[in-house]
Tab-separated table of C-alpha atoms and ligand atoms in Angstrom:
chain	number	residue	atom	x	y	z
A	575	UNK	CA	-11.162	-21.651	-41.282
A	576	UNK	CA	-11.331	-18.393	-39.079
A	577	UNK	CA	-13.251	-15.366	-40.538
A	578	UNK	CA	-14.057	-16.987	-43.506
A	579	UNK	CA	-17.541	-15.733	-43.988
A	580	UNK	CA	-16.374	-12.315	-42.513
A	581	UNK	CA	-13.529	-12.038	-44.997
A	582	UNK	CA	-15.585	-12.599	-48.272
A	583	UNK	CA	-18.335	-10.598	-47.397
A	584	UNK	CA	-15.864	-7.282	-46.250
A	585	UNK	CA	-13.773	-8.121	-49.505
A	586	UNK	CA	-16.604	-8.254	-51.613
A	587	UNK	CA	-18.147	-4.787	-49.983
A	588	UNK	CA	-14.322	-2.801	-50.542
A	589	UNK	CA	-14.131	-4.327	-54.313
A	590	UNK	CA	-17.037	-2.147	-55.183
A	591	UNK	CA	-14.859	0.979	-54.183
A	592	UNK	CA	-11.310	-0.529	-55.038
A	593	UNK	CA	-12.731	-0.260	-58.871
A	594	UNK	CA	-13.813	3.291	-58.589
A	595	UNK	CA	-11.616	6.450	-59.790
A	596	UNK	CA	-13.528	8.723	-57.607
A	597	UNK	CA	-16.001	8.562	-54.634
A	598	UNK	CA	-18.242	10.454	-53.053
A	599	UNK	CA	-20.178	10.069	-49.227
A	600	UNK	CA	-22.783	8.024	-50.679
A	601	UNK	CA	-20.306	5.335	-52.250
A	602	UNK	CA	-18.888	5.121	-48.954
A	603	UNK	CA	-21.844	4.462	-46.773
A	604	UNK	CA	-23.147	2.424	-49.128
A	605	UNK	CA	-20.012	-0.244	-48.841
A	606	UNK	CA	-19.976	1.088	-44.967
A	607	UNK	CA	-23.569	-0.441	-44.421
A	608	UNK	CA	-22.511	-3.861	-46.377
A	609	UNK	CA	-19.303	-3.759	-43.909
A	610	UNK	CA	-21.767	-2.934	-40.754
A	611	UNK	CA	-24.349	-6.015	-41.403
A	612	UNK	CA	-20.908	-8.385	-42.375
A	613	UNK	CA	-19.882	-7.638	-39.009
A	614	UNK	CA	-22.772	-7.935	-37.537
A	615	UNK	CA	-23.130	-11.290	-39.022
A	616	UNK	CA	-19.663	-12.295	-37.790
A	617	UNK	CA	-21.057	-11.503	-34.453
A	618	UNK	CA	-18.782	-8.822	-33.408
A	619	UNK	CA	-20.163	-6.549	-30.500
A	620	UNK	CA	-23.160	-4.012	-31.632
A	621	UNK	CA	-21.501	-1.031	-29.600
A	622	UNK	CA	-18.223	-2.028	-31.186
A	623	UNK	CA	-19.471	-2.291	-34.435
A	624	UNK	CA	-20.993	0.953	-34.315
A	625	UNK	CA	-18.058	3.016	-33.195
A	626	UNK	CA	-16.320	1.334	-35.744
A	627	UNK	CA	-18.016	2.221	-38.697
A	628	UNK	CA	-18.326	5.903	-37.669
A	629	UNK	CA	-14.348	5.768	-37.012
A	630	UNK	CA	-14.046	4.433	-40.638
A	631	UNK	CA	-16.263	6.606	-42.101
A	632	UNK	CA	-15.287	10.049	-40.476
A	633	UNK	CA	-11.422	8.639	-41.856
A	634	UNK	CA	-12.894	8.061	-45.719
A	635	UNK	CA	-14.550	11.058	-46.229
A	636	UNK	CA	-12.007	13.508	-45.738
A	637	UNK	CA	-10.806	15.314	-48.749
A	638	UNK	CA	-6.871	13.286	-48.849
A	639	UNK	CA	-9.212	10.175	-49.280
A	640	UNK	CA	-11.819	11.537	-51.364
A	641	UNK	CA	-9.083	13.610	-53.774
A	642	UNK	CA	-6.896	11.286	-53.928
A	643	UNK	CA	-5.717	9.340	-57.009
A	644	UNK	CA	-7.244	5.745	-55.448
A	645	UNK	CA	-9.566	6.636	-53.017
A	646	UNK	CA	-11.313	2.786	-52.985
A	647	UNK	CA	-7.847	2.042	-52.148
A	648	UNK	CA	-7.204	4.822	-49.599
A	649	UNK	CA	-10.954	3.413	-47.699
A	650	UNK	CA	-9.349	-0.112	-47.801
A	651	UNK	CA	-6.327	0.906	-46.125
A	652	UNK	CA	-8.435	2.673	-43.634
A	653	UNK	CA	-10.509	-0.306	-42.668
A	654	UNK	CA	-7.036	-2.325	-42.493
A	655	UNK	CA	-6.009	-0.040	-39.753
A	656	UNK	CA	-8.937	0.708	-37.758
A	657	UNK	CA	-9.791	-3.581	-37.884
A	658	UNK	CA	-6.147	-3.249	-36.175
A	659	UNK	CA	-6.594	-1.203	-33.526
A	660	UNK	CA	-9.908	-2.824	-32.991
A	661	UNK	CA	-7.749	-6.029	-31.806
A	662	UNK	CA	-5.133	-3.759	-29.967
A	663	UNK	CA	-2.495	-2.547	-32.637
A	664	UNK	CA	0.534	-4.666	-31.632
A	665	UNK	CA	1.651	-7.907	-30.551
A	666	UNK	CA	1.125	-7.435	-26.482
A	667	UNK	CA	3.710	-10.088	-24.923
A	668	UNK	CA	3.887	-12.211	-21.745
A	669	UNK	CA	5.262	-10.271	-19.198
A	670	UNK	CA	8.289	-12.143	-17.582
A	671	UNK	CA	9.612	-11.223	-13.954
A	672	UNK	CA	12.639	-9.648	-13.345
A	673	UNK	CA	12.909	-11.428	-10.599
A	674	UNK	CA	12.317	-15.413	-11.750
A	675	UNK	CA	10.566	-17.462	-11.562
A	676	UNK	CA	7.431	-15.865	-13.407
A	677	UNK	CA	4.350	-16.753	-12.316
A	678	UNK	CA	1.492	-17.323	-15.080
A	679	UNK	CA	-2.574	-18.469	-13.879
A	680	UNK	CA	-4.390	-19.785	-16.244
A	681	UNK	CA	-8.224	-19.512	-15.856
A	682	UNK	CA	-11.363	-19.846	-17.543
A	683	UNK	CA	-14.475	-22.097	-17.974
A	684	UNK	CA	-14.426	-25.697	-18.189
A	685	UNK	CA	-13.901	-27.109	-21.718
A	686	UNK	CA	-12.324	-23.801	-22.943
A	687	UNK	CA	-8.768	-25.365	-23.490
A	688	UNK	CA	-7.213	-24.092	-20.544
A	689	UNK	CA	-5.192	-27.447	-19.785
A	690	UNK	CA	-4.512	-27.869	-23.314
A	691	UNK	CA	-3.266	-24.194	-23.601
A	692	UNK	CA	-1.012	-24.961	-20.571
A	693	UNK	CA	0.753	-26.967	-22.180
A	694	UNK	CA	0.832	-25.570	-25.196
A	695	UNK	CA	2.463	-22.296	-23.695
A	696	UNK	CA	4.558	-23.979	-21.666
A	697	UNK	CA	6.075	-26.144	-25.074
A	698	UNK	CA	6.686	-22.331	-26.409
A	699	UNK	CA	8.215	-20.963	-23.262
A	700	UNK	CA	10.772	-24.108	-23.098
A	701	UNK	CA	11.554	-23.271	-26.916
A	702	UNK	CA	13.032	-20.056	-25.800
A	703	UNK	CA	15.169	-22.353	-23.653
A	704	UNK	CA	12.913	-21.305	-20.251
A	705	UNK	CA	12.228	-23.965	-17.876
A	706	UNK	CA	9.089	-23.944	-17.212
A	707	UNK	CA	6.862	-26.304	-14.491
A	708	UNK	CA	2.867	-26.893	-14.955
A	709	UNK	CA	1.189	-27.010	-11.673
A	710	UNK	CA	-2.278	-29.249	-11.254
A	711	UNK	CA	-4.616	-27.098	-9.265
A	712	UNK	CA	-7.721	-28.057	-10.365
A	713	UNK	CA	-8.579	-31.005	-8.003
A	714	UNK	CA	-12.378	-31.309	-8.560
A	715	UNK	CA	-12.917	-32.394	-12.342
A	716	UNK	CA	-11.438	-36.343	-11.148
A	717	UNK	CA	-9.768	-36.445	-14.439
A	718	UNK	CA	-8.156	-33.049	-14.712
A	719	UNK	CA	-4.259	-34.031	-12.805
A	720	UNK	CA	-4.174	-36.953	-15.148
A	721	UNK	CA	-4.723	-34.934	-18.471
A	722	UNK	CA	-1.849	-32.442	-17.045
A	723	UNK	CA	-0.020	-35.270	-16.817
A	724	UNK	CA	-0.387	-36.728	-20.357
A	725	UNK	CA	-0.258	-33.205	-21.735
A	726	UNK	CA	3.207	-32.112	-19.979
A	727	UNK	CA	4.797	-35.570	-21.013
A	728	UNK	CA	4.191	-35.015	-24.185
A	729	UNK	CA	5.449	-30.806	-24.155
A	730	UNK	CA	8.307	-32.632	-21.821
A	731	UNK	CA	7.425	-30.515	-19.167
A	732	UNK	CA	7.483	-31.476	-15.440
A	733	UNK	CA	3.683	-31.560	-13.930
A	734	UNK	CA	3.590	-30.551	-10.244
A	735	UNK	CA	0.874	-32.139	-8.288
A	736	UNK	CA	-0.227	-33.187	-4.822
A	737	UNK	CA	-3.438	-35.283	-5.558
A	738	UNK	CA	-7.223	-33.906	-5.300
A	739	UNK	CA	-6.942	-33.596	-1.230
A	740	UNK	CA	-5.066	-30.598	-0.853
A	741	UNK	CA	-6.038	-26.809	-0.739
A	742	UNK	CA	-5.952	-25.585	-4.266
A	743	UNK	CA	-3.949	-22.401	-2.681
A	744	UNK	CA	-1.453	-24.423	-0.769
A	745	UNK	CA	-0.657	-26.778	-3.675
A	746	UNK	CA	0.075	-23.607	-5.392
A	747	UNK	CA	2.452	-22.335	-2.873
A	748	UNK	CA	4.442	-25.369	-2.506
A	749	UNK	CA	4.858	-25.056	-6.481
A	750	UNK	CA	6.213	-22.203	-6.166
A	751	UNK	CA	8.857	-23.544	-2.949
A	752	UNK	CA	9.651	-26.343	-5.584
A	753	UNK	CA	9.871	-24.411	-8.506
A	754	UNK	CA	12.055	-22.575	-7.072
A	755	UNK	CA	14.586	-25.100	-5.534
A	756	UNK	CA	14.358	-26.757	-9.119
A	757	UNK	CA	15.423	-23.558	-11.130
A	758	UNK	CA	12.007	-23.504	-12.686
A	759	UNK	CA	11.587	-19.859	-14.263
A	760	UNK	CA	8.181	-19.932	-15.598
A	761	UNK	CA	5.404	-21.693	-13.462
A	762	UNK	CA	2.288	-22.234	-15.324
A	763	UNK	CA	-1.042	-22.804	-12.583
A	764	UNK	CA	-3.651	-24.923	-14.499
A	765	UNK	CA	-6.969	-24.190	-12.124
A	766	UNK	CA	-10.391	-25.485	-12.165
A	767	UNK	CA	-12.964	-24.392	-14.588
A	768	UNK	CA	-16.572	-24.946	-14.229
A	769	UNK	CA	-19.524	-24.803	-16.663
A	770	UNK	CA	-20.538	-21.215	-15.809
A	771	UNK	CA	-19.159	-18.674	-13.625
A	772	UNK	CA	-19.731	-18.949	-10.049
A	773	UNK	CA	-18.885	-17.712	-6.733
A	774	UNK	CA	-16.709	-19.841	-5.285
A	775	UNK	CA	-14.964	-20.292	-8.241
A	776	UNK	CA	-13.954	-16.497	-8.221
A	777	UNK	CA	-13.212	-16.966	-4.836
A	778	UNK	CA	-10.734	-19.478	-4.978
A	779	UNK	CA	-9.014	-17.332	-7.668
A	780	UNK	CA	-8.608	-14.582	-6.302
A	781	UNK	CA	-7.084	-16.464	-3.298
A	782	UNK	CA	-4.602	-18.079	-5.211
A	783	UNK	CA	-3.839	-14.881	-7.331
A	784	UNK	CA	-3.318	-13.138	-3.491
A	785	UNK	CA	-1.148	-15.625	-2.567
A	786	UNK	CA	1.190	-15.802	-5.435
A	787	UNK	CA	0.685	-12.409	-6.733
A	788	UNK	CA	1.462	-13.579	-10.376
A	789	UNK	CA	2.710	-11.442	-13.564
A	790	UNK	CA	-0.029	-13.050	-15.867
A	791	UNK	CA	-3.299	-14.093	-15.044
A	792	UNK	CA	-4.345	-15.435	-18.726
A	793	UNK	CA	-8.233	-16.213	-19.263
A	794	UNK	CA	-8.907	-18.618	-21.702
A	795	UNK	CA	-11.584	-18.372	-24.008
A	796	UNK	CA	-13.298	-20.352	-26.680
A	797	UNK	CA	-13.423	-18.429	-29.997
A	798	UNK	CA	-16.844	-20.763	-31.279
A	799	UNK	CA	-19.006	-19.083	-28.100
A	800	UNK	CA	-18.511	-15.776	-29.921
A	801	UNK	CA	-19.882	-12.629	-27.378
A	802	UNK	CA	-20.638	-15.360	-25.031
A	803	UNK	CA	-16.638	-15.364	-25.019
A	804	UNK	CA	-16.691	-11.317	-24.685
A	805	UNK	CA	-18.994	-11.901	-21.469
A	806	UNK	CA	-16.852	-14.474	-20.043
A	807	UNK	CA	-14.099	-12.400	-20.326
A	808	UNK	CA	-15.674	-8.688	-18.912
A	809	UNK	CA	-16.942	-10.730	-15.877
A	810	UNK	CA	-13.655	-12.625	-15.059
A	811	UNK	CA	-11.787	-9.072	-15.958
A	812	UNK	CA	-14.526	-7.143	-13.515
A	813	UNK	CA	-14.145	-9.761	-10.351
A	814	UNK	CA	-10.658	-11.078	-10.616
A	815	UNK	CA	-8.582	-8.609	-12.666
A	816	UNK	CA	-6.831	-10.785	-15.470
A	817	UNK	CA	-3.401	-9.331	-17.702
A	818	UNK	CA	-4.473	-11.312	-20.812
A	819	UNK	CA	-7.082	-13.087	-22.849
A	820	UNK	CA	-5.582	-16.816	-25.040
A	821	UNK	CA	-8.386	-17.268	-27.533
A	822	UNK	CA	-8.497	-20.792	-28.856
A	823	UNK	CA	-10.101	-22.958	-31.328
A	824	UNK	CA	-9.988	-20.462	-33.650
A	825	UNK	CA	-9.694	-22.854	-36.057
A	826	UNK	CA	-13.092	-24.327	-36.026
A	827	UNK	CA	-14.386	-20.221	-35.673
A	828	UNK	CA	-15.640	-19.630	-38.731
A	829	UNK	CA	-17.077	-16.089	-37.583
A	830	UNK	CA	-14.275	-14.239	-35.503
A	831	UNK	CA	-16.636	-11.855	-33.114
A	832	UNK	CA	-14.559	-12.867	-30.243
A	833	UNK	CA	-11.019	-12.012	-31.789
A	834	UNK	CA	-12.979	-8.967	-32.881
A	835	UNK	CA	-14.909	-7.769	-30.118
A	836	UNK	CA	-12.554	-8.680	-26.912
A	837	UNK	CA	-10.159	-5.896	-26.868
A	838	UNK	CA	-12.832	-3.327	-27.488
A	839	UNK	CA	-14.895	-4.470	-25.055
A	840	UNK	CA	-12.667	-5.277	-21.899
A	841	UNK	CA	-9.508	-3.091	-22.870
A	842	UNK	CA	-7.129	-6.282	-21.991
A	843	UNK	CA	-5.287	-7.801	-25.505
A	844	UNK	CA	-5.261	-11.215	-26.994
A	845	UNK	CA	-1.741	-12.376	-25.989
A	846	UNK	CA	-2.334	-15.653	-28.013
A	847	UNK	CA	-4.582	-17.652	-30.111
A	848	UNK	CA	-4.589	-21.603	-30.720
A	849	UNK	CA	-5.799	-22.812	-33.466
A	850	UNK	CA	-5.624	-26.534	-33.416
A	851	UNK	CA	-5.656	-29.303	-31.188
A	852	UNK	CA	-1.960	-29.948	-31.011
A	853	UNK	CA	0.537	-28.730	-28.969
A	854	UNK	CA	1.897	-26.799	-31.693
A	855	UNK	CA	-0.836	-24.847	-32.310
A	856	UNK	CA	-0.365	-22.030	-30.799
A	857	UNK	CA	0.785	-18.369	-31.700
A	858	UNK	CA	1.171	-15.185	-30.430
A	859	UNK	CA	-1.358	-13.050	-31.875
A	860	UNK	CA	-0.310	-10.023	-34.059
A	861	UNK	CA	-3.542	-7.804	-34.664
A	862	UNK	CA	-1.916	-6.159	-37.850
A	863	UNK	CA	-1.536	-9.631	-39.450
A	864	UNK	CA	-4.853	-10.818	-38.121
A	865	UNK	CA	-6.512	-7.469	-39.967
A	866	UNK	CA	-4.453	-8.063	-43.300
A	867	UNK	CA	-5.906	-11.605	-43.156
A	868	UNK	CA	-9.016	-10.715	-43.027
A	869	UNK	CA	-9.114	-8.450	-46.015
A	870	UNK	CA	-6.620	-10.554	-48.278
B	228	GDP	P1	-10.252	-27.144	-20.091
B	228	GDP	O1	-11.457	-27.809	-19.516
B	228	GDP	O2	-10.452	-25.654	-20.192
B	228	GDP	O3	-8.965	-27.481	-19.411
B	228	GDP	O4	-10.153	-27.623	-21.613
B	228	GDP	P2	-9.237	-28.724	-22.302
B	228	GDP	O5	-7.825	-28.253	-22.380
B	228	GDP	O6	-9.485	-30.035	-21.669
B	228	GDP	O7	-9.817	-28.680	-23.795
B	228	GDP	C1	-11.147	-29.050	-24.113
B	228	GDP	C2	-11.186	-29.628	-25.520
B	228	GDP	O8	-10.903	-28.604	-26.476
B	228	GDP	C3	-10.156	-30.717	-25.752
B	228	GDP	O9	-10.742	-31.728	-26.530
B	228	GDP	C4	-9.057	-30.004	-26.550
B	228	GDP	O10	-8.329	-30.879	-27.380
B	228	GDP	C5	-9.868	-29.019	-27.359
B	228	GDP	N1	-9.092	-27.833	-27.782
B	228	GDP	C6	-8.340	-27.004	-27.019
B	228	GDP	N2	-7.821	-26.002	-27.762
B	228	GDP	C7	-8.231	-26.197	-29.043
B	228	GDP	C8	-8.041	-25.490	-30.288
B	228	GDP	O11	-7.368	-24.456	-30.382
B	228	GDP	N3	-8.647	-26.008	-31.390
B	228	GDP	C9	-9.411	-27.139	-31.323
B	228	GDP	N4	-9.981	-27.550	-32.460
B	228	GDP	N5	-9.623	-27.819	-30.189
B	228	GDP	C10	-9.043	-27.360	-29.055
């Protein structure tokens, strides 16, 4: 489960206070350092971690909190709402064109769960009665078309593809011609990942995001990498420029840095997170439910 560890440690630091009638500066650091190392521990950014705990604290010890009638309460609330704005307040959705079709590119590393989150999204999109087309641009990994494929079938989505011979960039404009003869209004560009970020991987990117000029370009991350996650994400943000961030395998997480640190750190939200292998498992991510979660 995600944020397990995280969860019972910051529960079990805000109990102490929640039992309290009255609090002073010294009751709150004291439960503010047991939050600090717990998120710490969760492997949540240093700098981020930092800011947040002085946010919290300069909250908590003003005299509503420290006057009022609960005040363990009042610091609980506080940490609620700050561990929501930490993962960007609100629900940030996907951006559709007003002029269809919308054009989504997916990136990220190899192994992330980029084709898998494809398809996922594209199961979700054709729920709101959208019809949405995958395109198969990543033509090095040999079996990367065929796992579209498979994936797409099963989402009963169409898979656009033109073998592993073609230009990544002009398979993804003939998508779009066809896509648009078809009356496709979402197309969804599955690209190649490789194990670590590289030049010409960036390159090829940023050609096809030239070319098609889309309204999303969603990086997918693994959750279990933790800051290595956060990383991937400021470097992809810093060369190509991406709208979005789909964490996934949050479900085998069982720290959270990443959902906790990415925001903070790159300024671009967490449109979704998946937490399971199947298609199903995925959800838009709401930071306000995410933060209630977390405490309980
Ligand atoms: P890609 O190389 O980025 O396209 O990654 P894939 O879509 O091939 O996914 C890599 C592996 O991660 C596959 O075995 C997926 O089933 C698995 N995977 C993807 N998303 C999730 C998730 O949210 N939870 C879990 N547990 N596994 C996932």
């Amino acid at each position: 489960m995600a944020f397990e560890s995280l969860s019972e440690k910051l529960q079990n630091a805000l109990s102490k206070l929640k039992g309290k009638g009255k609090l002073n500066e010294k009751d709150v650091d004291l439960a503010m350092r047991e939050v600090k190392l717990a998120l710490l521990e969760a492997d949540v950014n240093f700098k981020v971690v930092k800011n947040f705990i002085n946010d919290v604290k300069k909250r908590a010890v003003g005299s509503e909190v420290m006057n009022s009638l609960t005040p363990g309460q009042q610091v609980v609330k506080i940490v609620n709402d700050e561990l929501t704005k930490l993962m960007g307040e609100r629900e940030s959705k996907i951006n559709f064109s007003s002029s269809p079709p919308t054009i989504i590119l997916m990136c990220g590393l190899q192994g992330a769960g980029k084709t898998t989150t494809a398809a996922k999204l594209s199961m979700s999109f054709k729920k709101q009665n959208r019809r949405p087309l995958l395109v198969a641009c990543d033509i090095y990994r040999p079996a990367a078309i065929k796992q579209l494929e498979v994936v797409g079938e099963k989402a009963q989505v169409p898979v656009f593809s033109m073998g592993d011979k073609i230009n990544p960039v002009d398979i993804a404009k003939a998508a779009l011609e066809h896509g648009k003869k078809n009356g496709n209004d979402v197309i969804i560009i599955d690209t190649a990942g490789r194990l670590h970020i590289d030049e010409d991987l960036m390159a090829e990117l940023e050609n096809i995001k030239n070319v098609l000029n889309p309204e999303e370009v969603l990086l997918v991350v693994d959750s279990m990498t933790g800051q290595d996650a956060v990383n991937v994400a400021e470097t992809f943000d810093e060369k190509l420029g991406i709208t979005g961030v789909i964490l996934t395998k949050l479900d085998g997480d069982a720290r959270g840095g990443a959902a906790l640190s990415i925001r903070a750190v790159t300024n671009k939200p967490i449109k979704f997170v998946a937490m399971g292998e199947k298609l199903e498992d995925l959800e838009p991510f709401h930071p306000d439910r995410m933060a209630s979660r977390i405490l309980g």
